[in-house]
C-alpha cells in the first residue's frame, strides 16, 4: 500500500507557475459588498453633480465678476466630469 508521494528537494525548490498561483488567488467579494460600494460611488457622483451645479448657480454673478480664466462652462464641465467619473467607478465596482 503506497502512501502519498513525498516531493523531492528539486520539486520543492522550483517556483510555482504564475498562472496556477493566480488561479487560486482570486479575491472573494460578496454581492452585498459590491452593491454597497457601487451605490456609494454612484451616490457620490449624483451628489457631486447636483451640489456642484447648485453652487455654481448661486455663485454665478461672483464668478462672472472675477473675470477668471475659468468661466462657468469650464467649471460646469469639470463638475460633470468628476460626477461621471465617480458614477463610472460605481458601475465598475458593481460589475468587477
mmCIF file of N, CA, C and O in Angstrom, residues 1 15 28 39 42-43 46 49 51 54 56 68 70-71 82 85-86 89 93:
data_model
loop_
_atom_site.group_PDB
_atom_site.id
_atom_site.type_symbol
_atom_site.label_atom_id
_atom_site.label_comp_id
_atom_site.label_asym_id
_atom_site.label_seq_id
_atom_site.Cartn_x
_atom_site.Cartn_y
_atom_site.Cartn_z
ATOM 1 N N UNK A 1 0.843 -1.161 0.000
ATOM 2 C CA UNK A 1 0.000 0.000 0.000
ATOM 3 C C UNK A 1 0.894 1.231 0.000
ATOM 4 O O UNK A 1 1.690 1.450 0.893
ATOM 5 N N UNK A 15 9.862 27.244 -8.346
ATOM 6 C CA UNK A 15 8.739 28.156 -8.067
ATOM 7 C C UNK A 15 7.462 27.657 -8.745
ATOM 8 O O UNK A 15 7.515 26.972 -9.768
ATOM 9 N N UNK A 28 -12.133 37.177 -2.805
ATOM 10 C CA UNK A 28 -13.517 36.853 -2.503
ATOM 11 C C UNK A 28 -14.252 38.152 -2.231
ATOM 12 O O UNK A 28 -13.887 38.916 -1.350
ATOM 13 N N UNK A 39 -23.205 51.548 -4.922
ATOM 14 C CA UNK A 39 -24.188 52.561 -4.533
ATOM 15 C C UNK A 39 -23.501 53.786 -3.936
ATOM 16 O O UNK A 39 -23.907 54.930 -4.203
ATOM 17 N N UNK A 42 -21.895 55.738 -6.888
ATOM 18 C CA UNK A 42 -22.908 56.371 -7.736
ATOM 19 C C UNK A 42 -23.625 57.494 -6.984
ATOM 20 O O UNK A 42 -23.925 58.541 -7.564
ATOM 21 N N UNK A 43 -23.881 57.275 -5.715
ATOM 22 C CA UNK A 43 -24.494 58.326 -4.909
ATOM 23 C C UNK A 43 -23.586 59.531 -4.764
ATOM 24 O O UNK A 43 -24.037 60.685 -4.809
ATOM 25 N N UNK A 46 -23.787 61.461 -7.995
ATOM 26 C CA UNK A 46 -25.021 62.244 -8.092
ATOM 27 C C UNK A 46 -24.955 63.467 -7.176
ATOM 28 O O UNK A 46 -25.334 64.582 -7.572
ATOM 29 N N UNK A 49 -22.673 66.101 -8.652
ATOM 30 C CA UNK A 49 -23.289 66.783 -9.790
ATOM 31 C C UNK A 49 -24.285 67.845 -9.323
ATOM 32 O O UNK A 49 -24.188 69.013 -9.694
ATOM 33 N N UNK A 51 -24.913 69.095 -6.239
ATOM 34 C CA UNK A 51 -24.355 70.078 -5.320
ATOM 35 C C UNK A 51 -23.455 71.062 -6.057
ATOM 36 O O UNK A 51 -23.533 72.278 -5.833
ATOM 37 N N UNK A 54 -25.557 73.425 -8.263
ATOM 38 C CA UNK A 54 -26.332 74.396 -7.482
ATOM 39 C C UNK A 54 -25.412 75.481 -6.909
ATOM 40 O O UNK A 54 -25.802 76.653 -6.837
ATOM 41 N N UNK A 56 -22.669 76.497 -8.355
ATOM 42 C CA UNK A 56 -22.325 77.361 -9.486
ATOM 43 C C UNK A 56 -23.445 78.365 -9.760
ATOM 44 O O UNK A 56 -23.180 79.535 -10.071
ATOM 45 N N UNK A 68 -12.267 85.452 -14.163
ATOM 46 C CA UNK A 68 -11.305 84.352 -14.103
ATOM 47 C C UNK A 68 -11.161 83.700 -15.471
ATOM 48 O O UNK A 68 -12.063 83.770 -16.311
ATOM 49 N N UNK A 70 -11.189 80.683 -15.887
ATOM 50 C CA UNK A 70 -12.123 79.562 -15.859
ATOM 51 C C UNK A 70 -13.529 80.099 -15.687
ATOM 52 O O UNK A 70 -13.926 80.491 -14.594
ATOM 53 N N UNK A 71 -14.281 80.114 -16.759
ATOM 54 C CA UNK A 71 -15.642 80.634 -16.718
ATOM 55 C C UNK A 71 -16.623 79.581 -16.231
ATOM 56 O O UNK A 71 -16.260 78.524 -15.704
ATOM 57 N N UNK A 82 -16.150 65.064 -13.105
ATOM 58 C CA UNK A 82 -15.900 64.392 -11.818
ATOM 59 C C UNK A 82 -17.086 63.515 -11.441
ATOM 60 O O UNK A 82 -16.923 62.369 -11.002
ATOM 61 N N UNK A 85 -17.188 60.452 -13.611
ATOM 62 C CA UNK A 85 -16.100 59.545 -13.229
ATOM 63 C C UNK A 85 -16.471 58.742 -11.990
ATOM 64 O O UNK A 85 -16.235 57.529 -11.928
ATOM 65 N N UNK A 86 -17.068 59.396 -11.009
ATOM 66 C CA UNK A 86 -17.494 58.691 -9.797
ATOM 67 C C UNK A 86 -18.594 57.676 -10.107
ATOM 68 O O UNK A 86 -18.577 56.554 -9.592
ATOM 69 N N UNK A 89 -16.983 54.748 -11.744
ATOM 70 C CA UNK A 89 -16.333 53.896 -10.744
ATOM 71 C C UNK A 89 -17.353 53.020 -10.029
ATOM 72 O O UNK A 89 -17.081 51.859 -9.714
ATOM 73 N N UNK A 93 -17.319 49.036 -10.063
ATOM 74 C CA UNK A 93 -17.326 48.287 -8.812
ATOM 75 C C UNK A 93 -18.423 47.227 -8.809
ATOM 76 O O UNK A 93 -18.262 46.137 -8.276
#
